[in-house]
Amino acid sequence: MYLVPVAGSRDFLVTSGSTMAAAEIARQMTEGARNLSLSGHVGFDGMPDQLVNKSVCQGFCFNILCVGETGLGKSTLMDTLFNTRFEGDPSPHNQPGVHIKSSSYELQESSVRLKLSIVNSVGFGDQINKEESYKSLVEFIDAQFEAYLQEELKIKRTLHNYHDSRIHACLYFIAPTGHSLKSLDLVTMKKLDSKVNIIPIIAKADSISKNELQKFKIKIMSELVSNGVQIYQFPTDDETVAEINGTMNAHLPFAVVGSTEEIKIGNKMMKARQYPWGTVQVENENHCDFVKLREMLIRVNMEDLREQTHTRHYELYRRCKLEEMGFKDTDPDNKPFSLQETYEAKRNEFLGELQKKEEEMRQMFVMRVKEKESELKEAEKELHDKFDRLKKLHQDEKKKLEDKKKSLDDEINAFKQRKTAAELLQSQAQQSGSQQTLKREKERKNFF
Ligand code: GTP
Ligand code: MG
């Protein structure tokens, strides 16, 4: 939150946003403003204290994404960094893809409360085909931006107590091969660099010699540059930290060793890793860059990482998303375009498209109806033709049957006539036969 004097008046405008944006507003508004000297103490010099008190009261949140292949010491480093043991079950490493596991913790140091989320890339690099390994990371980061954007766009929003889950820092664990970056590392960092502050670190740096480590660091940096991968640079614009940050930028990528084991060295207990040939002290700057990482990540630049996440990465996501939705700041003539105008223009465009679609659908419907009509007419005609054909066939069959019946009737009549004639003949023959028998009987009687 910033106090900005309003030009030509005694009022102050309370504004919030990034330092740069506020400075620009202040510059524009103070042009032509009068400089007055106060004749006594007023008290607005206590404003920074008010802000500090308010922030302490609200607490802070910080979200770290750990990306790196299985067993590179991600969990151990987190435990070492925050001097605690974040309990958690061991992650499975036989899954078909990379999945994201996020755990949140409430930490307190003095009176400052920190809500810390540690997001782990479980199974990263475990697959044979690693082409899609970066996808779930990108999707997760975008989902957190989207959730924040949705909260911002709400009519009733509660951003002051919103649990911000956007990733503020991505610790990218590089395997201590001493050789070069793997293509999986390059591809993943390239995909993430516009979405998150990447801090590359060489894991398990105790397994590589000092000379090799220096060469490895140079090789990694040159590969990142030649592949256009943007990593997070500790800011040098604030003069209170410019020197230390400038020096630390030259030490990137930090080569770290993690351990939660405490070993007595001299009369002090120290975090270290013990080997048959000696001891690696985690917090000894001659042994590794763990202290540098802790200083840069937590003590000096935590707020800058949060601010960069909001002003650079989230802003980019928001801009792309709103542009995708059709929102613009200026019209085609480069004149400012208000949200209302954009909304109206978008609405008109949408209604126009809707009308066009409606008209297209109507025409399609009419065409379809016509097509169906002609199809039905065709079918009707075919049916009529078929009916006519069948009718004719039926008539022909009927006629044939009638002819056949007639000829059969004729045959029956002829047969009947023949039968009657035959019966007549037969009866005549019988009659003449019986007369002859009588005659012969008479003749025989006469003879005797
Ligand atoms: P996953 O979550 O299973 O992917 O593993 P991780 O990356 O969280 O690794 P974890 O912290 O579980 O450590 C794996 C092994 O590496 C353990 O045996 C650790 O003791 C060991 N280890 C952790 N940090 C270092 C280190 O800096 N140097 C060496 N040499 N070993 C380490
Ligand atoms: Mg782990």
Coordinates of C-alpha atoms and ligand atoms in Angstrom, one line a residue:
M1 CA 0.0 0.0 0.0
Y2 CA 1.3 3.4 -0.9
L3 CA 0.6 7.0 0.0
V4 CA 0.6 9.3 -3.1
P5 CA 0.1 13.0 -2.8
V6 CA -2.7 14.3 -5.1
A7 CA -1.5 17.1 -7.4
G8 CA -2.9 20.6 -6.6
S9 CA -4.5 19.5 -3.4
R10 CA -3.6 18.6 0.2
D11 CA -5.2 15.1 -0.2
F12 CA -3.2 11.9 -0.3
L13 CA -4.3 8.9 -2.3
V14 CA -3.9 5.6 -0.7
T15 CA -3.1 3.1 -3.4
S16 CA -1.8 -0.5 -3.6
G17 CA 0.1 -2.4 -6.2
S18 CA 3.7 -2.8 -7.2
T19 CA 6.4 -0.3 -6.2
M20 CA 7.0 0.6 -9.8
A21 CA 3.3 1.3 -10.5
A22 CA 3.0 3.4 -7.4
A23 CA 6.2 5.3 -8.2
E24 CA 4.8 6.1 -11.7
I25 CA 1.5 7.3 -10.2
A26 CA 3.4 9.4 -7.7
R27 CA 5.5 10.9 -10.4
Q28 CA 2.5 11.8 -12.5
M29 CA 0.5 13.2 -9.6
T30 CA 3.2 15.2 -7.9
E31 CA 4.2 17.0 -11.1
G32 CA 3.3 20.6 -10.2
A33 CA 2.5 19.8 -6.6
R34 CA 3.6 22.3 -3.9
N35 CA 6.3 21.4 -1.5
L36 CA 5.4 22.4 2.0
S37 CA 7.6 22.2 5.1
L38 CA 5.9 21.1 8.3
S39 CA 6.1 23.3 11.3
G40 CA 5.9 20.4 13.8
H41 CA 5.6 16.6 14.0
V42 CA 2.4 15.3 12.4
G43 CA 3.0 11.6 12.7
F44 CA 2.6 10.1 9.2
D45 CA 6.3 9.0 9.4
G46 CA 4.8 6.1 11.4
M47 CA 3.0 4.8 8.3
P48 CA 5.7 2.2 7.6
D49 CA 5.3 0.9 11.1
Q50 CA 1.6 0.7 10.6
L51 CA 2.1 -1.3 7.5
V52 CA 4.6 -3.6 9.2
N53 CA 2.2 -4.2 12.1
K54 CA -0.6 -4.9 9.8
S55 CA 1.4 -7.4 7.7
V56 CA 2.7 -9.1 10.8
C57 CA -0.8 -9.4 12.1
Q58 CA -2.0 -10.9 8.8
G59 CA 0.9 -13.2 8.4
F60 CA 2.6 -14.2 5.2
C61 CA 2.3 -16.9 2.8
F62 CA 5.0 -18.5 0.6
N63 CA 4.7 -21.3 -1.8
I64 CA 7.6 -23.3 -3.1
L65 CA 7.5 -25.8 -6.0
C66 CA 10.3 -28.4 -5.9
V67 CA 11.0 -29.9 -9.3
G68 CA 13.6 -32.6 -9.8
E69 CA 14.1 -36.2 -10.5
T70 CA 13.4 -38.9 -7.9
G71 CA 15.7 -39.1 -5.0
L72 CA 17.7 -35.8 -5.7
G73 CA 17.2 -34.7 -2.1
K74 CA 14.2 -32.4 -2.5
S75 CA 12.5 -33.3 0.8
T76 CA 15.8 -33.4 2.7
L77 CA 16.6 -29.9 1.5
M78 CA 13.2 -28.5 2.5
D79 CA 13.6 -29.9 6.0
T80 CA 17.1 -28.5 6.2
L81 CA 16.0 -25.0 4.8
F82 CA 13.2 -24.6 7.3
N83 CA 14.9 -26.4 10.2
T84 CA 12.0 -28.7 10.7
R85 CA 10.8 -32.1 9.6
F86 CA 7.8 -31.8 7.2
E87 CA 6.3 -35.2 7.8
G88 CA 5.0 -37.0 4.8
D89 CA 4.8 -40.5 3.3
P90 CA 7.4 -41.4 0.8
S91 CA 6.2 -40.8 -2.7
P92 CA 5.5 -43.6 -5.1
H93 CA 7.7 -43.7 -8.2
N94 CA 6.0 -46.3 -10.4
Q95 CA 3.2 -44.2 -11.7
P96 CA 2.6 -43.6 -15.4
G97 CA 2.8 -39.8 -15.1
V98 CA 4.0 -36.9 -13.0
H99 CA 1.6 -35.8 -10.3
I100 CA 1.6 -32.9 -8.0
K101 CA 1.5 -33.1 -4.3
S102 CA 0.9 -30.0 -2.2
S103 CA 1.2 -29.7 1.5
S104 CA 0.7 -26.6 3.6
Y105 CA 2.2 -25.8 7.0
E106 CA 1.9 -23.0 9.5
L107 CA 5.4 -21.9 10.7
Q108 CA 6.2 -19.2 13.3
E109 CA 9.5 -17.4 13.9
S110 CA 9.4 -14.7 16.6
S111 CA 6.0 -13.2 16.1
V112 CA 5.9 -13.7 12.4
R113 CA 3.6 -16.4 11.0
L114 CA 4.3 -18.0 7.7
K115 CA 1.9 -20.2 5.8
L116 CA 4.2 -22.3 3.8
S117 CA 3.1 -24.6 1.0
I118 CA 5.6 -27.1 -0.4
V119 CA 4.5 -28.5 -3.8
N120 CA 6.3 -31.6 -5.0
S121 CA 6.6 -33.1 -8.5
V122 CA 6.1 -36.7 -7.7
G123 CA 7.4 -39.1 -10.3
F124 CA 9.2 -36.4 -12.3
G125 CA 11.7 -38.1 -14.6
D126 CA 10.5 -41.7 -13.7
Q127 CA 8.8 -42.4 -17.1
I128 CA 10.5 -43.8 -20.2
N129 CA 8.7 -41.3 -22.3
K130 CA 9.4 -37.9 -20.6
E131 CA 7.9 -35.7 -23.3
E132 CA 4.9 -34.8 -21.3
S133 CA 6.6 -34.5 -17.9
Y134 CA 6.3 -30.7 -17.7
K135 CA 2.6 -30.7 -18.5
S136 CA 1.2 -31.4 -15.0
L137 CA 3.6 -28.7 -13.6
V138 CA 2.3 -26.1 -16.1
E139 CA -1.3 -27.1 -15.5
F140 CA -0.9 -26.8 -11.7
I141 CA 0.8 -23.4 -11.9
D142 CA -1.9 -22.1 -14.3
A143 CA -4.7 -23.5 -12.1
Q144 CA -3.4 -21.5 -9.1
F145 CA -3.3 -18.3 -11.3
E146 CA -6.8 -19.1 -12.6
A147 CA -8.1 -19.5 -9.0
Y148 CA -6.7 -16.1 -8.1
L149 CA -8.1 -14.5 -11.2
Q150 CA -11.5 -15.9 -10.5
E151 CA -11.4 -14.5 -7.0
E152 CA -10.3 -11.1 -8.4
L153 CA -13.2 -11.1 -10.9
K154 CA -15.8 -12.0 -8.3
I155 CA -18.3 -9.2 -7.4
K156 CA -17.9 -10.0 -3.7
R157 CA -14.2 -10.8 -3.4
T158 CA -12.2 -11.5 -0.3
L159 CA -8.6 -11.1 -1.5
H160 CA -7.4 -9.9 1.9
N161 CA -7.9 -13.3 3.5
Y162 CA -7.7 -15.3 0.3
H163 CA -5.3 -18.3 0.6
D164 CA -2.9 -17.4 -2.2
S165 CA -1.7 -20.7 -3.7
R166 CA 0.3 -19.2 -6.6
I167 CA 3.8 -20.5 -6.7
H168 CA 6.4 -17.9 -5.6
A169 CA 9.6 -19.9 -6.2
C170 CA 10.4 -23.0 -8.2
L171 CA 13.5 -24.8 -6.9
Y172 CA 14.7 -26.7 -9.9
F173 CA 17.0 -29.6 -8.7
I174 CA 19.7 -30.5 -11.2
A175 CA 21.4 -33.9 -10.9
P176 CA 25.1 -33.6 -10.0
T177 CA 26.3 -35.2 -13.2
G178 CA 29.1 -32.7 -13.7
H179 CA 28.4 -33.1 -17.4
S180 CA 25.5 -31.0 -18.8
L181 CA 21.8 -30.3 -18.4
K182 CA 19.5 -33.1 -19.5
S183 CA 17.0 -32.3 -22.2
L184 CA 14.2 -33.0 -19.7
D185 CA 15.6 -30.2 -17.5
L186 CA 15.9 -27.7 -20.4
V187 CA 12.5 -28.4 -21.8
T188 CA 10.8 -28.2 -18.3
M189 CA 12.6 -25.0 -17.4
K190 CA 11.8 -23.4 -20.7
K191 CA 8.1 -24.3 -20.3
L192 CA 8.0 -22.9 -16.8
D193 CA 10.2 -19.7 -17.1
S194 CA 7.3 -17.4 -18.0
K195 CA 5.1 -18.7 -15.2
V196 CA 7.3 -18.9 -12.2
N197 CA 10.5 -17.7 -10.6
I198 CA 13.0 -20.5 -11.3
I199 CA 16.0 -20.9 -9.0
P200 CA 18.2 -23.7 -10.4
I201 CA 20.2 -25.6 -7.8
I202 CA 22.7 -28.4 -8.2
A203 CA 21.5 -31.1 -5.8
K204 CA 23.7 -33.4 -3.7
A205 CA 26.7 -31.2 -4.5
D206 CA 28.8 -33.3 -2.1
S207 CA 29.1 -35.9 -4.8
I208 CA 31.0 -33.7 -7.2
S209 CA 34.5 -32.3 -6.8
K210 CA 35.2 -28.5 -6.4
N211 CA 36.8 -28.1 -9.8
E212 CA 34.2 -30.1 -11.6
L213 CA 31.5 -28.1 -9.8
Q214 CA 32.8 -24.8 -11.1
K215 CA 32.9 -26.1 -14.6
F216 CA 29.5 -27.6 -14.2
K217 CA 28.0 -24.3 -13.0
I218 CA 29.5 -22.5 -16.0
K219 CA 28.2 -25.1 -18.4
I220 CA 24.7 -25.0 -16.9
M221 CA 24.5 -21.2 -17.1
S222 CA 25.7 -21.2 -20.7
E223 CA 23.2 -23.9 -21.7
L224 CA 20.4 -21.9 -20.1
V225 CA 21.4 -18.8 -21.9
S226 CA 21.9 -20.5 -25.3
N227 CA 18.4 -22.1 -24.9
G228 CA 16.8 -18.8 -23.9
V229 CA 15.7 -20.1 -20.4
Q230 CA 15.0 -17.2 -18.1
I231 CA 15.9 -17.9 -14.5
Y232 CA 15.1 -15.7 -11.5
Q233 CA 17.8 -13.0 -11.0
F234 CA 18.1 -11.6 -7.5
P235 CA 17.0 -7.9 -7.8
T236 CA 19.7 -5.3 -7.8
D237 CA 17.5 -2.2 -8.1
D238 CA 17.1 -1.9 -4.3
E239 CA 20.4 -0.4 -3.1
T240 CA 20.1 -2.0 0.3
V241 CA 20.4 -5.5 -1.2
A242 CA 22.0 -4.6 -4.6
E243 CA 25.5 -5.6 -3.6
I244 CA 24.7 -9.0 -2.0
N245 CA 22.2 -9.9 -4.7
G246 CA 24.7 -8.9 -7.5
T247 CA 27.3 -11.1 -5.9
M248 CA 24.9 -14.0 -5.4
N249 CA 23.7 -13.8 -9.0
A250 CA 27.2 -14.7 -10.0
H251 CA 27.1 -17.9 -7.9
L252 CA 24.0 -19.3 -9.6
P253 CA 23.2 -22.2 -9.8
F254 CA 23.7 -22.8 -6.1
A255 CA 25.3 -26.2 -5.3
V256 CA 23.5 -27.5 -2.2
V257 CA 23.8 -30.3 0.3
G258 CA 20.9 -31.2 2.6
S259 CA 20.9 -33.0 5.8
T260 CA 18.8 -33.1 9.0
E261 CA 21.4 -35.0 10.9
E262 CA 23.3 -33.1 13.5
I263 CA 26.9 -34.0 14.2
K264 CA 29.2 -32.6 16.9
I265 CA 32.0 -30.6 15.3
G266 CA 34.3 -29.0 17.8
N267 CA 31.9 -28.2 20.6
K268 CA 29.0 -27.3 18.3
M269 CA 26.2 -29.4 16.9
M270 CA 26.1 -28.9 13.1
K271 CA 24.0 -30.1 10.3
A272 CA 26.3 -32.3 8.3
R273 CA 26.7 -35.5 6.2
Q274 CA 29.3 -37.8 7.5
Y275 CA 31.4 -40.0 5.1
P276 CA 34.3 -42.4 5.8
W277 CA 36.7 -39.8 4.5
G278 CA 35.3 -36.8 6.2
T279 CA 32.3 -34.6 7.0
V280 CA 30.4 -32.2 4.7
Q281 CA 29.0 -29.3 6.7
V282 CA 25.7 -28.1 5.3
E283 CA 26.1 -24.6 6.6
N284 CA 29.8 -24.2 5.8
E285 CA 30.1 -21.9 2.8
N286 CA 33.4 -23.6 1.8
H287 CA 31.6 -26.9 1.5
C288 CA 28.4 -25.9 -0.4
D289 CA 26.1 -23.0 -1.2
F290 CA 23.3 -24.0 1.2
V291 CA 23.7 -20.8 3.3
K292 CA 23.6 -18.7 0.2
L293 CA 20.4 -20.3 -1.0
R294 CA 18.8 -19.9 2.4
E295 CA 19.9 -16.2 2.6
M296 CA 18.7 -15.4 -0.9
L297 CA 15.5 -17.4 -0.8
I298 CA 14.2 -16.7 2.7
R299 CA 16.0 -13.8 4.3
V300 CA 16.7 -11.3 1.5
N301 CA 14.3 -12.0 -1.4
M302 CA 11.2 -13.7 -0.2
E303 CA 9.1 -10.6 -0.7
D304 CA 10.6 -9.9 -4.1
L305 CA 9.8 -13.4 -5.2
R306 CA 6.2 -12.8 -4.0
E307 CA 6.0 -9.5 -5.8
Q308 CA 7.5 -10.8 -9.0
T309 CA 5.0 -13.6 -9.0
H310 CA 2.2 -11.1 -8.8
T311 CA 3.5 -8.3 -11.0
R312 CA 5.2 -10.4 -13.7
H313 CA 4.0 -13.9 -13.9
Y314 CA 0.4 -13.5 -12.7
E315 CA 0.1 -10.3 -14.7
L316 CA 1.1 -12.1 -17.9
Y317 CA -1.3 -14.9 -17.2
R318 CA -4.1 -12.4 -16.5
R319 CA -3.4 -10.4 -19.6
C320 CA -3.3 -13.4 -21.9
K321 CA -6.5 -14.8 -20.3
L322 CA -8.4 -11.6 -20.5
E323 CA -7.3 -11.0 -24.1
E324 CA -8.3 -14.6 -24.9
M325 CA -11.8 -13.7 -23.5
G326 CA -11.8 -10.7 -25.8
F327 CA -11.0 -7.9 -23.4
K328 CA -8.9 -5.0 -24.6
D329 CA -7.6 -1.8 -23.2
T330 CA -7.7 0.1 -26.5
D331 CA -9.9 0.1 -29.6
P332 CA -8.4 -0.4 -33.1
D333 CA -7.7 3.3 -33.3
N334 CA -5.6 3.0 -30.1
K335 CA -8.2 4.9 -28.0
P336 CA -8.8 3.8 -24.5
F337 CA -11.5 1.2 -24.3
S338 CA -13.5 0.9 -21.0
L339 CA -14.5 -2.4 -19.6
Q340 CA -18.1 -1.4 -20.2
E341 CA -17.4 -0.7 -23.9
T342 CA -15.5 -4.0 -24.2
Y343 CA -18.4 -5.8 -22.6
E344 CA -20.9 -4.1 -25.0
A345 CA -18.7 -4.8 -28.0
K346 CA -18.2 -8.4 -27.0
R347 CA -22.0 -8.7 -26.3
N348 CA -22.8 -7.2 -29.7
E349 CA -20.3 -9.5 -31.4
F350 CA -21.7 -12.5 -29.6
L351 CA -25.3 -11.5 -30.5
G352 CA -24.2 -11.0 -34.1
E353 CA -22.6 -14.4 -34.2
L354 CA -25.7 -15.9 -32.5
Q355 CA -28.0 -14.3 -35.2
K356 CA -25.7 -15.6 -37.9
K357 CA -25.7 -19.1 -36.4
E358 CA -29.5 -18.9 -36.1
E359 CA -29.9 -17.8 -39.7
E360 CA -27.5 -20.6 -40.8
M361 CA -29.5 -23.1 -38.8
R362 CA -32.8 -21.8 -40.2
Q363 CA -31.5 -22.1 -43.7
M364 CA -30.1 -25.5 -43.0
F365 CA -33.5 -26.5 -41.5
V366 CA -35.4 -25.3 -44.6
M367 CA -33.0 -27.1 -46.9
R368 CA -33.3 -30.3 -44.8
V369 CA -37.1 -30.0 -44.9
K370 CA -37.0 -29.6 -48.7
E371 CA -34.7 -32.5 -49.1
K372 CA -36.9 -34.6 -46.9
E373 CA -40.0 -33.4 -48.9
S374 CA -38.5 -34.4 -52.2
E375 CA -37.3 -37.7 -50.7
L376 CA -40.9 -38.4 -49.5
K377 CA -42.3 -37.4 -52.9
E378 CA -39.9 -39.8 -54.6
A379 CA -40.9 -42.5 -52.2
E380 CA -44.6 -41.8 -52.7
K381 CA -44.1 -41.9 -56.5
E382 CA -42.3 -45.2 -56.2
L383 CA -45.1 -46.6 -54.0
H384 CA -47.7 -45.5 -56.6
D385 CA -45.8 -47.1 -59.4
K386 CA -45.4 -50.2 -57.4
F387 CA -49.1 -50.2 -56.6
D388 CA -50.0 -49.7 -60.3
R389 CA -47.7 -52.5 -61.2
L390 CA -49.2 -54.8 -58.6
K391 CA -52.7 -53.8 -59.6
K392 CA -52.0 -54.6 -63.3
L393 CA -50.4 -57.9 -62.3
H394 CA -53.4 -58.7 -60.2
Q395 CA -55.7 -57.8 -63.0
D396 CA -53.7 -60.0 -65.5
E397 CA -53.7 -62.8 -63.0
K398 CA -57.5 -62.4 -62.4
K399 CA -58.1 -62.4 -66.2
K400 CA -56.0 -65.5 -66.6
L401 CA -57.8 -67.2 -63.9
E402 CA -61.2 -66.2 -65.3
D403 CA -60.1 -67.5 -68.8
K404 CA -59.0 -70.7 -67.2
K405 CA -62.3 -71.0 -65.2
K406 CA -64.2 -70.4 -68.4
S407 CA -62.3 -73.1 -70.3
L408 CA -62.7 -75.5 -67.4
D409 CA -66.5 -74.7 -67.3
D410 CA -66.6 -75.4 -71.0
E411 CA -64.8 -78.6 -70.5
I412 CA -67.2 -79.6 -67.6
N413 CA -70.2 -78.8 -69.8
A414 CA -68.7 -80.8 -72.7
F415 CA -68.0 -83.7 -70.3
K416 CA -71.5 -83.5 -69.0
Q417 CA -73.0 -83.6 -72.5
R418 CA -70.7 -86.5 -73.3
K419 CA -71.8 -88.2 -70.1
T420 CA -75.5 -87.7 -70.8
A421 CA -75.1 -89.0 -74.4
A422 CA -73.2 -92.0 -73.1
E423 CA -75.9 -92.7 -70.5
L424 CA -78.6 -92.4 -73.1
L425 CA -76.7 -94.7 -75.4
Q426 CA -76.2 -97.1 -72.6
S427 CA -79.9 -97.1 -71.6
Q428 CA -80.9 -97.6 -75.3
A429 CA -78.5 -100.5 -75.6
Q430 CA -79.9 -102.0 -72.4
Q431 CA -83.5 -101.6 -73.7
S432 CA -82.7 -103.2 -77.1
G433 CA -80.8 -106.0 -75.3
S434 CA -83.8 -106.9 -73.1
Q435 CA -86.2 -106.8 -76.1
Q436 CA -84.0 -109.3 -77.9
T437 CA -83.9 -111.6 -74.9
L438 CA -87.7 -111.5 -74.7
K439 CA -87.9 -112.3 -78.4
R440 CA -85.5 -115.2 -78.1
E441 CA -87.4 -116.5 -75.1
K442 CA -90.7 -116.3 -77.1
E443 CA -89.1 -118.1 -80.0
R444 CA -87.8 -120.8 -77.8
K445 CA -91.2 -121.3 -76.1
N446 CA -92.8 -121.5 -79.6
F447 CA -90.3 -124.0 -80.7
F448 CA -91.2 -126.3 -77.8
Ligands
GTP1 P1 11.6 -38.3 -3.8 O1 10.6 -37.4 -3.0 O2 11.4 -39.8 -3.5 O3 11.6 -38.0 -5.2 O4 13.0 -38.0 -3.2 P2 13.6 -36.7 -2.7 O5 14.1 -35.9 -3.9 O6 12.7 -36.0 -1.8 O7 14.9 -37.1 -2.0 P3 15.1 -37.4 -0.4 O8 15.2 -36.1 0.3 O9 14.1 -38.3 0.0 O10 16.5 -38.0 -0.4 C1 16.8 -39.2 -1.1 C2 18.2 -39.7 -0.5 O11 19.2 -38.8 -0.8 C3 18.1 -39.9 1.0 O12 18.9 -41.1 1.3 C4 18.9 -38.7 1.5 O13 19.6 -38.9 2.7 C5 19.9 -38.5 0.4 N1 20.3 -37.1 0.3 C6 19.5 -36.0 0.5 N2 20.2 -34.9 0.3 C7 21.5 -35.3 0.0 C8 22.7 -34.6 -0.3 O14 22.8 -33.4 -0.3 N3 23.8 -35.3 -0.6 C9 23.8 -36.7 -0.6 N4 24.9 -37.3 -0.9 N5 22.7 -37.4 -0.3 C10 21.5 -36.7 0.0
MG2 MG 10.6 -36.4 -1.4

